[in-house]
Structure formats: structure tokens, C-alpha cells
PDB file of C-alpha atoms in Angstrom:
ATOM      1  CA  MET G1102      39.057 -47.163  30.305  1.00 46.00           C
ATOM      2  CA  SER G1103      36.967 -45.333  27.835  1.00 46.00           C
ATOM      3  CA  SER G1104      37.228 -41.619  27.248  1.00 45.00           C
ATOM      4  CA  THR G1105      34.471 -39.377  26.037  1.00 45.00           C
ATOM      5  CA  LEU G1106      35.450 -37.256  23.093  1.00 45.00           C
ATOM      6  CA  PRO G1107      33.823 -33.842  22.536  1.00 46.00           C
ATOM      7  CA  THR G1108      31.138 -33.901  19.896  1.00 44.00           C
ATOM      8  CA  THR G1109      31.339 -31.654  16.879  1.00 42.00           C
ATOM      9  CA  ASP G1110      28.772 -30.665  14.309  1.00 45.00           C
ATOM     10  CA  ALA G1111      29.530 -32.934  11.407  1.00 47.00           C
ATOM     11  CA  ALA G1112      28.445 -32.232   7.880  1.00 48.00           C
ATOM     12  CA  PRO G1113      25.465 -34.279   6.692  1.00 48.00           C
ATOM     13  CA  PRO G1114      26.441 -37.440   4.816  1.00 50.00           C
ATOM     14  CA  PRO G1115      26.337 -37.357   1.020  1.00 49.00           C
ATOM     15  CA  GLY G1116      22.813 -37.684  -0.309  1.00 45.00           C
ATOM     16  CA  ALA G1117      21.206 -36.551   2.935  1.00 43.00           C
ATOM     17  CA  ALA G1118      18.548 -33.845   2.738  1.00 42.00           C
ATOM     18  CA  ALA G1119      19.688 -30.313   3.569  1.00 45.00           C
ATOM     19  CA  PRO G1120      18.188 -28.777   6.704  1.00 46.00           C
ATOM     20  CA  ALA G1121      14.919 -26.990   5.990  1.00 46.00           C
ATOM     21  CA  PRO G1122      15.010 -23.206   6.106  1.00 53.00           C
ATOM     22  CA  PRO G1123      13.463 -21.609   9.188  1.00 65.00           C
ATOM     23  CA  GLY G1124       9.735 -20.908   9.148  1.00 78.00           C
ATOM     24  CA  PHE G1125       8.251 -17.747   7.705  1.00 78.00           C
ATOM     25  CA  TRP G1126       7.434 -16.038  10.997  1.00 85.00           C
ATOM     26  CA  ARG G1127      10.804 -16.905  12.508  1.00 88.00           C
ATOM     27  CA  ARG G1128      12.554 -15.335   9.531  1.00 86.00           C
ATOM     28  CA  ALA G1129      10.112 -12.410   9.568  1.00 88.00           C
ATOM     29  CA  LEU G1130      10.913 -11.543  13.183  1.00 89.00           C
ATOM     30  CA  GLN G1131      14.606 -11.475  12.278  1.00 90.00           C
ATOM     31  CA  HIS G1132      14.052  -9.195   9.288  1.00 90.00           C
ATOM     32  CA  ARG G1133      14.504  -5.591  10.402  1.00 93.00           C
ATOM     33  CA  SER G1134      12.668  -3.950   7.492  1.00 92.00           C
ATOM     34  CA  PHE G1135       9.684  -6.248   7.872  1.00 94.00           C
ATOM     35  CA  VAL G1136       9.428  -5.699  11.641  1.00 96.00           C
ATOM     36  CA  ILE G1137       9.656  -1.899  11.396  1.00 96.00           C
ATOM     37  CA  GLY G1138       7.295  -1.758   8.422  1.00 96.00           C
ATOM     38  CA  ALA G1139       4.767  -4.056  10.068  1.00 96.00           C
ATOM     39  CA  ALA G1140       4.870  -2.012  13.286  1.00 97.00           C
ATOM     40  CA  LEU G1141       4.240   1.268  11.432  1.00 97.00           C
ATOM     41  CA  THR G1142       1.482  -0.300   9.333  1.00 96.00           C
ATOM     42  CA  VAL G1143      -0.231  -1.723  12.414  1.00 96.00           C
ATOM     43  CA  LEU G1144       0.022   1.719  14.028  1.00 96.00           C
ATOM     44  CA  LEU G1145      -1.750   3.214  10.995  1.00 95.00           C
ATOM     45  CA  LEU G1146      -4.509   0.607  11.178  1.00 96.00           C
ATOM     46  CA  LEU G1147      -4.896   1.094  14.924  1.00 96.00           C
ATOM     47  CA  ALA G1148      -5.205   4.867  14.499  1.00 95.00           C
ATOM     48  CA  ALA G1149      -8.020   4.423  12.006  1.00 94.00           C
ATOM     49  CA  GLY G1150      -9.713   1.724  14.080  1.00 95.00           C
ATOM     50  CA  VAL G1151      -9.545   3.668  17.351  1.00 95.00           C
ATOM     51  CA  SER G1152     -11.027   6.757  15.667  1.00 94.00           C
ATOM     52  CA  TYR G1153     -14.310   4.881  15.137  1.00 94.00           C
ATOM     53  CA  VAL G1154     -14.821   4.444  18.885  1.00 94.00           C
ATOM     54  CA  TRP G1155     -12.819   7.244  20.515  1.00 94.00           C
ATOM     55  CA  THR G1156     -11.113  10.548  19.761  1.00 94.00           C
ATOM     56  CA  PRO G1157      -9.832  13.126  22.307  1.00 94.00           C
ATOM     57  CA  TRP G1158     -12.247  15.687  20.868  1.00 94.00           C
ATOM     58  CA  SER G1159     -14.723  15.839  18.038  1.00 93.00           C
ATOM     59  CA  PRO G1160     -12.717  16.422  14.835  1.00 93.00           C
ATOM     60  CA  TYR G1161     -15.564  18.565  13.496  1.00 93.00           C
ATOM     61  CA  GLU G1162     -16.097  20.816  16.555  1.00 91.00           C
ATOM     62  CA  MET G1163     -14.776  24.351  16.048  1.00 92.00           C
ATOM     63  CA  ASP G1164     -13.617  26.523  18.945  1.00 89.00           C
ATOM     64  CA  ILE G1165     -12.458  29.845  17.515  1.00 90.00           C
ATOM     65  CA  ALA G1166     -11.579  31.186  20.964  1.00 90.00           C
ATOM     66  CA  ASN G1167      -8.898  28.481  21.323  1.00 89.00           C
ATOM     67  CA  LYS G1168      -7.548  28.429  17.781  1.00 91.00           C
ATOM     68  CA  LEU G1169      -3.845  27.960  16.935  1.00 92.00           C
ATOM     69  CA  GLN G1170      -2.939  26.612  20.350  1.00 91.00           C
ATOM     70  CA  GLY G1171       0.255  24.619  20.730  1.00 90.00           C
ATOM     71  CA  PRO G1172       0.375  21.151  22.273  1.00 94.00           C
ATOM     72  CA  ASN G1173      -0.992  21.188  25.834  1.00 92.00           C
ATOM     73  CA  GLU G1174      -2.727  18.931  28.341  1.00 91.00           C
ATOM     74  CA  ARG G1175      -6.165  19.530  26.790  1.00 90.00           C
ATOM     75  CA  HIS G1176      -5.170  19.353  23.123  1.00 92.00           C
ATOM     76  CA  TRP G1177      -2.208  16.993  22.836  1.00 93.00           C
ATOM     77  CA  LEU G1178      -1.134  18.263  19.398  1.00 95.00           C
ATOM     78  CA  GLY G1179      -2.739  21.693  19.603  1.00 94.00           C
ATOM     79  CA  THR G1180      -5.580  23.183  17.572  1.00 94.00           C
ATOM     80  CA  ASP G1181      -5.885  24.437  14.013  1.00 93.00           C
ATOM     81  CA  VAL G1182      -7.036  27.773  12.606  1.00 91.00           C
ATOM     82  CA  PHE G1183     -10.666  26.902  13.420  1.00 92.00           C
ATOM     83  CA  GLY G1184      -9.935  25.615  16.920  1.00 93.00           C
ATOM     84  CA  ARG G1185     -10.359  21.943  15.965  1.00 95.00           C
ATOM     85  CA  ASP G1186      -8.275  19.347  17.778  1.00 95.00           C
ATOM     86  CA  VAL G1187      -5.324  18.287  15.588  1.00 96.00           C
ATOM     87  CA  ALA G1188      -4.857  14.872  17.237  1.00 96.00           C
ATOM     88  CA  SER G1189      -8.495  13.966  16.579  1.00 96.00           C
ATOM     89  CA  GLN G1190      -8.218  15.062  12.960  1.00 96.00           C
ATOM     90  CA  LEU G1191      -5.102  12.926  12.475  1.00 96.00           C
ATOM     91  CA  LEU G1192      -6.844   9.854  13.860  1.00 96.00           C
ATOM     92  CA  VAL G1193      -9.930  10.321  11.690  1.00 96.00           C
ATOM     93  CA  GLY G1194      -7.830  11.313   8.679  1.00 95.00           C
ATOM     94  CA  ALA G1195      -6.209   7.874   8.746  1.00 96.00           C
ATOM     95  CA  ARG G1196      -9.579   6.446   7.703  1.00 94.00           C
ATOM     96  CA  ALA G1197      -9.526   8.247   4.369  1.00 91.00           C
ATOM     97  CA  SER G1198      -5.988   7.113   3.626  1.00 93.00           C
ATOM     98  CA  ILE G1199      -6.786   3.468   4.361  1.00 94.00           C
ATOM     99  CA  LEU G1200     -10.123   3.598   2.512  1.00 94.00           C
ATOM    100  CA  VAL G1201      -8.561   5.058  -0.610  1.00 93.00           C
ATOM    101  CA  GLY G1202      -5.601   2.683  -0.411  1.00 93.00           C
ATOM    102  CA  ILE G1203      -7.645  -0.500  -0.021  1.00 95.00           C
ATOM    103  CA  ILE G1204     -10.252   0.260  -2.698  1.00 96.00           C
ATOM    104  CA  ALA G1205      -7.893   1.858  -5.223  1.00 95.00           C
ATOM    105  CA  VAL G1206      -5.289  -0.900  -4.880  1.00 96.00           C
ATOM    106  CA  GLY G1207      -8.084  -3.483  -5.008  1.00 96.00           C
ATOM    107  CA  ILE G1208      -9.324  -2.036  -8.300  1.00 96.00           C
ATOM    108  CA  GLY G1209      -5.839  -2.099  -9.758  1.00 95.00           C
ATOM    109  CA  LEU G1210      -5.045  -5.564  -8.394  1.00 96.00           C
ATOM    110  CA  ILE G1211      -8.209  -7.269  -9.641  1.00 97.00           C
ATOM    111  CA  ALA G1212      -8.510  -5.576 -13.030  1.00 96.00           C
ATOM    112  CA  GLY G1213      -4.783  -5.406 -13.733  1.00 96.00           C
ATOM    113  CA  THR G1214      -4.088  -9.011 -12.735  1.00 97.00           C
ATOM    114  CA  ALA G1215      -6.989 -10.243 -14.850  1.00 96.00           C
ATOM    115  CA  LEU G1216      -5.703  -8.344 -17.887  1.00 96.00           C
ATOM    116  CA  GLY G1217      -2.130  -9.514 -17.326  1.00 96.00           C
ATOM    117  CA  LEU G1218      -3.162 -13.151 -16.978  1.00 96.00           C
ATOM    118  CA  LEU G1219      -5.351 -12.903 -20.080  1.00 95.00           C
ATOM    119  CA  ALA G1220      -2.501 -11.402 -22.092  1.00 95.00           C
ATOM    120  CA  SER G1221      -0.097 -14.112 -20.942  1.00 93.00           C
ATOM    121  CA  ALA G1222      -2.514 -16.961 -21.617  1.00 92.00           C
ATOM    122  CA  ARG G1223      -3.768 -15.884 -25.052  1.00 89.00           C
ATOM    123  CA  ARG G1224      -0.661 -14.172 -26.466  1.00 86.00           C
ATOM    124  CA  GLY G1225      -0.792 -12.854 -30.035  1.00 86.00           C
ATOM    125  CA  TRP G1226      -2.986  -9.877 -30.819  1.00 92.00           C
ATOM    126  CA  VAL G1227      -4.746 -10.123 -27.431  1.00 90.00           C
ATOM    127  CA  GLU G1228      -1.480  -9.616 -25.567  1.00 90.00           C
ATOM    128  CA  GLU G1229      -0.404  -6.855 -27.908  1.00 92.00           C
ATOM    129  CA  GLY G1230      -3.720  -5.015 -27.550  1.00 93.00           C
ATOM    130  CA  ILE G1231      -3.721  -5.213 -23.744  1.00 93.00           C
ATOM    131  CA  MET G1232      -0.127  -4.031 -23.480  1.00 92.00           C
ATOM    132  CA  ARG G1233      -0.752  -1.063 -25.789  1.00 91.00           C
ATOM    133  CA  LEU G1234      -3.826  -0.197 -23.731  1.00 91.00           C
ATOM    134  CA  THR G1235      -1.732  -0.157 -20.572  1.00 89.00           C
ATOM    135  CA  ASP G1236       0.818   2.070 -22.307  1.00 87.00           C
ATOM    136  CA  PHE G1237      -1.977   4.497 -23.135  1.00 87.00           C
ATOM    137  CA  SER G1238      -3.272   4.427 -19.542  1.00 83.00           C
ATOM    138  CA  LEU G1239       0.168   5.322 -18.170  1.00 81.00           C
ATOM    139  CA  ALA G1240      -0.095   8.646 -20.022  1.00 79.00           C
ATOM    140  CA  PHE G1241      -2.795   9.706 -17.521  1.00 78.00           C
ATOM    141  CA  PRO G1242      -1.397   9.807 -13.971  1.00 77.00           C
ATOM    142  CA  ALA G1243      -3.719   9.774 -10.976  1.00 74.00           C
ATOM    143  CA  ILE G1244      -3.751  13.545 -10.486  1.00 77.00           C
ATOM    144  CA  LEU G1245      -4.493  14.251 -14.156  1.00 81.00           C
ATOM    145  CA  SER G1246      -7.232  11.605 -14.180  1.00 80.00           C
ATOM    146  CA  ALA G1247      -8.743  13.108 -11.024  1.00 79.00           C
ATOM    147  CA  ILE G1248      -8.737  16.572 -12.575  1.00 80.00           C
ATOM    148  CA  MET G1249     -10.609  15.242 -15.612  1.00 82.00           C
ATOM    149  CA  LEU G1250     -13.121  13.365 -13.441  1.00 81.00           C
ATOM    150  CA  THR G1251     -13.583  16.417 -11.251  1.00 77.00           C
ATOM    151  CA  ALA G1252     -14.320  18.597 -14.270  1.00 74.00           C
ATOM    152  CA  VAL G1253     -17.127  16.214 -15.241  1.00 81.00           C
ATOM    153  CA  PHE G1254     -18.513  14.872 -11.955  1.00 83.00           C
ATOM    154  CA  GLY G1255     -17.176  17.293  -9.317  1.00 81.00           C
ATOM    155  CA  PRO G1256     -14.562  16.792  -6.561  1.00 87.00           C
ATOM    156  CA  GLY G1257     -14.873  14.021  -4.015  1.00 89.00           C
ATOM    157  CA  ILE G1258     -13.227  10.976  -2.517  1.00 90.00           C
ATOM    158  CA  VAL G1259     -15.076   8.599  -4.872  1.00 91.00           C
ATOM    159  CA  ASN G1260     -13.578  10.239  -7.949  1.00 89.00           C
ATOM    160  CA  ALA G1261     -10.155  10.206  -6.267  1.00 89.00           C
ATOM    161  CA  ILE G1262     -10.476   6.468  -5.618  1.00 92.00           C
ATOM    162  CA  ILE G1263     -11.511   5.818  -9.233  1.00 91.00           C
ATOM    163  CA  ALA G1264      -8.623   7.889 -10.581  1.00 89.00           C
ATOM    164  CA  ILE G1265      -6.017   6.192  -8.373  1.00 91.00           C
ATOM    165  CA  GLY G1266      -7.510   2.767  -9.093  1.00 92.00           C
ATOM    166  CA  ILE G1267      -7.329   3.315 -12.863  1.00 90.00           C
ATOM    167  CA  TYR G1268      -3.744   4.472 -12.479  1.00 89.00           C
ATOM    168  CA  ASN G1269      -2.871   1.189 -10.700  1.00 93.00           C
ATOM    169  CA  ILE G1270      -4.322  -1.096 -13.387  1.00 93.00           C
ATOM    170  CA  PRO G1271      -1.482  -0.905 -15.958  1.00 93.00           C
ATOM    171  CA  THR G1272       1.158  -1.492 -13.268  1.00 93.00           C
ATOM    172  CA  PHE G1273      -0.474  -4.700 -12.047  1.00 96.00           C
ATOM    173  CA  ALA G1274      -1.207  -5.788 -15.632  1.00 95.00           C
ATOM    174  CA  ARG G1275       2.448  -5.500 -16.626  1.00 94.00           C
ATOM    175  CA  ILE G1276       3.713  -7.287 -13.507  1.00 95.00           C
ATOM    176  CA  ALA G1277       1.137 -10.082 -13.788  1.00 96.00           C
ATOM    177  CA  ARG G1278       1.842 -10.606 -17.490  1.00 95.00           C
ATOM    178  CA  ALA G1279       5.642 -10.719 -17.065  1.00 94.00           C
ATOM    179  CA  SER G1280       5.440 -13.065 -14.066  1.00 94.00           C
ATOM    180  CA  ALA G1281       2.857 -15.296 -15.738  1.00 95.00           C
ATOM    181  CA  ASN G1282       4.968 -15.595 -18.880  1.00 94.00           C
ATOM    182  CA  ALA G1283       7.764 -17.069 -16.768  1.00 93.00           C
ATOM    183  CA  VAL G1284       5.376 -19.588 -15.200  1.00 93.00           C
ATOM    184  CA  TRP G1285       3.914 -20.657 -18.551  1.00 93.00           C
ATOM    185  CA  SER G1286       7.379 -21.824 -19.609  1.00 90.00           C
ATOM    186  CA  ARG G1287       7.760 -24.206 -16.647  1.00 91.00           C
ATOM    187  CA  GLU G1288       7.687 -27.998 -16.958  1.00 92.00           C
ATOM    188  CA  TYR G1289       4.663 -28.516 -14.703  1.00 89.00           C
ATOM    189  CA  VAL G1290       2.594 -26.235 -16.934  1.00 90.00           C
ATOM    190  CA  ALA G1291       3.650 -28.301 -19.961  1.00 90.00           C
ATOM    191  CA  ALA G1292       2.625 -31.421 -18.033  1.00 93.00           C
ATOM    192  CA  ALA G1293      -0.750 -29.858 -17.233  1.00 90.00           C
ATOM    193  CA  ARG G1294      -1.268 -29.082 -20.911  1.00 90.00           C
ATOM    194  CA  ALA G1295      -0.382 -32.659 -21.815  1.00 90.00           C
ATOM    195  CA  ALA G1296      -2.947 -33.843 -19.269  1.00 90.00           C
ATOM    196  CA  GLY G1297      -5.626 -31.944 -21.178  1.00 88.00           C
ATOM    197  CA  LYS G1298      -6.137 -28.946 -18.911  1.00 90.00           C
ATOM    198  CA  GLY G1299      -7.385 -25.763 -20.581  1.00 90.00           C
ATOM    199  CA  GLN G1300      -5.915 -22.273 -20.340  1.00 91.00           C
ATOM    200  CA  LEU G1301      -8.370 -21.138 -17.655  1.00 92.00           C
ATOM    201  CA  ALA G1302      -7.697 -24.155 -15.428  1.00 93.00           C
ATOM    202  CA  ILE G1303      -3.932 -23.789 -15.781  1.00 93.00           C
ATOM    203  CA  THR G1304      -4.150 -20.065 -15.060  1.00 93.00           C
ATOM    204  CA  LEU G1305      -6.181 -20.538 -11.882  1.00 92.00           C
ATOM    205  CA  GLN G1306      -4.476 -23.688 -10.576  1.00 92.00           C
ATOM    206  CA  HIS G1307      -0.846 -23.095 -11.526  1.00 92.00           C
ATOM    207  CA  VAL G1308      -0.104 -19.587 -12.784  1.00 94.00           C
ATOM    208  CA  LEU G1309      -1.990 -17.407 -10.308  1.00 94.00           C
ATOM    209  CA  PRO G1310      -0.787 -19.217  -7.138  1.00 92.00           C
ATOM    210  CA  ASN G1311       2.826 -18.950  -8.315  1.00 92.00           C
ATOM    211  CA  ILE G1312       2.674 -15.192  -8.934  1.00 94.00           C
ATOM    212  CA  SER G1313       0.587 -14.311  -5.867  1.00 93.00           C
ATOM    213  CA  ALA G1314       3.658 -13.470  -3.749  1.00 91.00           C
ATOM    214  CA  ILE G1315       4.818 -10.899  -6.315  1.00 93.00           C
ATOM    215  CA  LEU G1316       1.336  -9.371  -6.438  1.00 95.00           C
ATOM    216  CA  ILE G1317       1.145  -9.156  -2.630  1.00 94.00           C
ATOM    217  CA  VAL G1318       4.462  -7.316  -2.443  1.00 93.00           C
ATOM    218  CA  GLN G1319       3.413  -4.944  -5.225  1.00 94.00           C
ATOM    219  CA  SER G1320       0.095  -4.283  -3.453  1.00 96.00           C
ATOM    220  CA  THR G1321       1.857  -2.991  -0.341  1.00 95.00           C
ATOM    221  CA  ILE G1322       4.010  -0.685  -2.458  1.00 93.00           C
ATOM    222  CA  ARG G1323       1.019   0.605  -4.444  1.00 94.00           C
ATOM    223  CA  PHE G1324      -0.842   1.120  -1.145  1.00 96.00           C
ATOM    224  CA  ALA G1325       1.871   3.572  -0.093  1.00 95.00           C
ATOM    225  CA  ILE G1326       1.643   5.349  -3.457  1.00 92.00           C
ATOM    226  CA  ALA G1327      -2.150   5.526  -3.108  1.00 93.00           C
ATOM    227  CA  ILE G1328      -1.804   7.261   0.270  1.00 94.00           C
ATOM    228  CA  LEU G1329       0.533   9.813  -1.289  1.00 92.00           C
ATOM    229  CA  ALA G1330      -1.829  10.323  -4.237  1.00 91.00           C
ATOM    230  CA  GLU G1331      -4.830  10.798  -1.948  1.00 91.00           C
ATOM    231  CA  ALA G1332      -2.923  13.353   0.110  1.00 93.00           C
ATOM    232  CA  ALA G1333      -1.900  15.210  -3.047  1.00 90.00           C
ATOM    233  CA  LEU G1334      -5.449  15.222  -4.416  1.00 89.00           C
ATOM    234  CA  SER G1335      -6.884  16.398  -1.093  1.00 91.00           C
ATOM    235  CA  PHE G1336      -4.199  19.093  -0.929  1.00 92.00           C
ATOM    236  CA  LEU G1337      -5.423  20.333  -4.323  1.00 89.00           C
ATOM    237  CA  GLY G1338      -9.052  20.175  -3.196  1.00 88.00           C
ATOM    238  CA  LEU G1339      -9.915  17.236  -5.453  1.00 87.00           C
ATOM    239  CA  GLY G1340     -10.010  14.446  -2.866  1.00 88.00           C
ATOM    240  CA  THR G1341     -11.662  14.276   0.552  1.00 89.00           C
ATOM    241  CA  GLN G1342     -14.046  17.196   0.999  1.00 89.00           C
ATOM    242  CA  PRO G1343     -14.867  19.208   4.141  1.00 88.00           C
ATOM    243  CA  PRO G1344     -15.807  18.583   6.876  1.00 88.00           C
ATOM    244  CA  GLN G1345     -14.239  15.100   6.628  1.00 91.00           C
ATOM    245  CA  PRO G1346     -10.643  15.307   7.918  1.00 92.00           C
ATOM    246  CA  SER G1347      -7.816  14.342   5.569  1.00 94.00           C
ATOM    247  CA  TRP G1348      -4.060  14.556   5.998  1.00 95.00           C
ATOM    248  CA  GLY G1349      -3.641  16.231   2.620  1.00 94.00           C
ATOM    249  CA  ARG G1350      -6.306  18.840   3.342  1.00 92.00           C
ATOM    250  CA  MET G1351      -4.755  19.498   6.749  1.00 94.00           C
ATOM    251  CA  LEU G1352      -1.525  20.338   4.926  1.00 94.00           C
ATOM    252  CA  ALA G1353      -3.406  22.606   2.535  1.00 93.00           C
ATOM    253  CA  GLU G1354      -5.028  24.496   5.423  1.00 91.00           C
ATOM    254  CA  ALA G1355      -1.695  24.748   7.267  1.00 92.00           C
ATOM    255  CA  GLN G1356       0.236  26.317   4.394  1.00 89.00           C
ATOM    256  CA  THR G1357      -1.214  29.753   5.118  1.00 85.00           C
ATOM    257  CA  MET G1358      -0.175  29.480   8.777  1.00 86.00           C
ATOM    258  CA  MET G1359       3.424  28.339   8.373  1.00 86.00           C
ATOM    259  CA  TRP G1360       4.853  31.306  10.284  1.00 88.00           C
ATOM    260  CA  GLN G1361       2.221  31.480  13.028  1.00 89.00           C
ATOM    261  CA  ALA G1362       1.829  27.726  13.659  1.00 89.00           C
ATOM    262  CA  PRO G1363       4.377  25.573  11.770  1.00 91.00           C
ATOM    263  CA  LEU G1364       3.387  22.464  13.738  1.00 93.00           C
ATOM    264  CA  LEU G1365       0.084  22.377  11.850  1.00 93.00           C
ATOM    265  CA  ALA G1366       2.042  21.215   8.795  1.00 94.00           C
ATOM    266  CA  VAL G1367       4.519  19.039  10.705  1.00 95.00           C
ATOM    267  CA  PHE G1368       1.993  16.650  12.253  1.00 96.00           C
ATOM    268  CA  PRO G1369       0.055  15.611   9.107  1.00 96.00           C
ATOM    269  CA  GLY G1370       3.298  15.598   7.142  1.00 96.00           C
ATOM    270  CA  MET G1371       4.871  13.194   9.627  1.00 97.00           C
ATOM    271  CA  ALA G1372       1.753  11.017   9.539  1.00 96.00           C
ATOM    272  CA  ILE G1373       2.045  10.692   5.752  1.00 97.00           C
ATOM    273  CA  VAL G1374       5.794  10.020   5.963  1.00 96.00           C
ATOM    274  CA  LEU G1375       5.429   7.299   8.600  1.00 97.00           C
ATOM    275  CA  ALA G1376       2.523   5.611   6.793  1.00 96.00           C
ATOM    276  CA  VAL G1377       4.341   5.548   3.449  1.00 96.00           C
ATOM    277  CA  LEU G1378       7.634   4.513   5.061  1.00 96.00           C
ATOM    278  CA  GLY G1379       5.965   1.677   6.942  1.00 96.00           C
ATOM    279  CA  LEU G1380       4.258   0.275   3.841  1.00 96.00           C
ATOM    280  CA  ASN G1381       7.423   0.531   1.757  1.00 95.00           C
ATOM    281  CA  LEU G1382       9.491  -1.243   4.419  1.00 96.00           C
ATOM    282  CA  LEU G1383       6.773  -3.873   4.750  1.00 95.00           C
ATOM    283  CA  GLY G1384       6.834  -4.420   0.987  1.00 93.00           C
ATOM    284  CA  ASP G1385      10.621  -4.725   0.957  1.00 92.00           C
ATOM    285  CA  GLY G1386      10.486  -7.206   3.812  1.00 92.00           C
ATOM    286  CA  LEU G1387       7.783  -9.307   2.165  1.00 92.00           C
ATOM    287  CA  ARG G1388       9.759  -9.340  -1.077  1.00 89.00           C
ATOM    288  CA  ASP G1389      12.766 -10.806   0.736  1.00 88.00           C
ATOM    289  CA  LEU G1390      10.725 -13.266   2.795  1.00 88.00           C
ATOM    290  CA  LEU G1391       8.545 -14.555  -0.040  1.00 84.00           C
ATOM    291  CA  ASP G1392      11.410 -14.994  -2.500  1.00 72.00           C
ATOM    292  CA  PRO G1393      12.461 -18.655  -2.120  1.00 57.00           C
ATOM    293  CA  ARG G1394      16.008 -17.899  -3.294  1.00 57.00           C
ATOM    294  CA  LEU G1395      16.469 -15.307  -0.549  1.00 53.00           C
ATOM    295  CA  ALA G1396      14.757 -17.567   1.972  1.00 51.00           C
ATOM    296  CA  ARG G1397      17.347 -20.288   1.371  1.00 49.00           C
ATOM    297  CA  LYS G1398      20.173 -17.831   2.005  1.00 51.00           C
ATOM    298  CA  ARG G1399      18.836 -16.790   5.396  1.00 50.00           C
TER     299      ARG G1399
END
């Protein structure tokens, strides 16, 4: 008479392949920072997208008779000192933040990565010159660069984008150069050299794909910094100009009404906090998920 013994999970035999780590999206859904950051980032994108087709009221329409109203059934977040709907201004203001973030980070990503890869591939005086140039650029933060551009060309969102984009270039150049240097020392790059591939081919086929994850993570973090910089520049009157709504300019207009209507500063402030928090959490989550060493541990 045979008896059935309970089965147990046995260890894989020696030499057998280890079980593959779970897929990216399965791990992503289990990563709390990634989920929260992605949700807040999607909310930011939805706010900007919805504002192109619908807003509760026109963000430009002034109604002095109904100024400084608190949240009510007609104006969900109240009205500002000119009677404009705060909720509508927040929705439309998300456009400026996303526009500045995408273009400014794109400028830094493209130019900075190109410089970093060039420095890593050529070495010598080329690398030294590029690195010293990035050191010099770091002496001019985004706000100072915007002030200089404003003095020459006048205030505006274009000058703010250029200033923030220039500020991002040295950061991406340094990260790309350091990451590329590590890749150039790998065996498969030595094999590619032995096969007769040139520096450009190795850079595009081997180096850039292997550092792309690091650049993606850094882009999300710099996006958050760009939103903060745009808000600061608009607060100073150097960024988005009237009548276009901007979260930073909403804060600037609310500072004179802190005692009469403190919520005017709370709503745009919370919008900036949630946008920056979401992008930072998204960047932290992507860093963990795209790092193969951390992926194996999960």
C-alpha cells in the first residue's frame, strides 16, 4: 500500500539556473515609491491635458464683484484678488510647469549627455576641457542665468526655459561621463575595439544603451527641480508673464493677501509640492527598479 508524502519546495539541483526575477511591471506595482510617484505624476499630466479642453471657468476672466471668495459650489477653490477662478488657474498653470520641465530637461539631457559621452570617449585634453567648462557653468544657477537673460532680452518663459536648460547641462554631462567611463572599462567594449569598431559606433551601440537607465532616473529628478525653478522665476516676475497662469506667479500675487485669503497661497503651494514629490518618488522608484543589483534582491 503506497502512501503519498507531502511535497516540499526543494532547492534547485547544483548547476541549475536560478529562477528569473519577476518582470518590471510586476516589481513596479509592488514598489510603493514608484506607485505613489507615478500616480502623482499622472495626476499632473492629466491636469494639464484636461485644461486644454475644459476648465470650470475661464482662467483669464476677471470678476471683481466676486473677488476673494472662499471655496463654494460655483468656484471650487474660490477666487483670487481679481475674481478669477483659482481651480481653473491651477489646471492651466500645470501647462507651464510641464512645458518648462520637458524642454529644459530635454536641453540638458541632449547637450549634457553628448558632452559627457564625448569626454569619456576622447579623454585627454578634450575631457579636461569639457569638465572645466561644466565647472564654470555650475557657477551660474538657473535664477542668476535668468536674471542675466532678462536684463538683455526681457522677462518671459522662453528665457526661463533657456536658463534652466543651461543649468541642467553640466549635471547631465558629469553623470554621463562618469557612467560612460565605467562602461568603457568593460570586457565587451574591449572586444568591440578588437573587432575594429570605432569610438562613435561603440558609444552608440554599447555605451549609451548601458547608461540610459541612469539618465532616465536623473531626468525625472531634474524635471522636479525644473518645476521648482520655474515657480521661483515666475514668483520673481522673470518666468511666465501675465495673463498666462503660473503656480509661481499665483504665489507672488497671494503674498499680499495672506491675512485676508491665506488659501490663495495654499493651493498653488500644494500643487508645487505634490508635483515635485511625485517626480522625486518616481525617480527613486525607477532607480531601484532599473538597477539590476536591486532587481535581483526583490
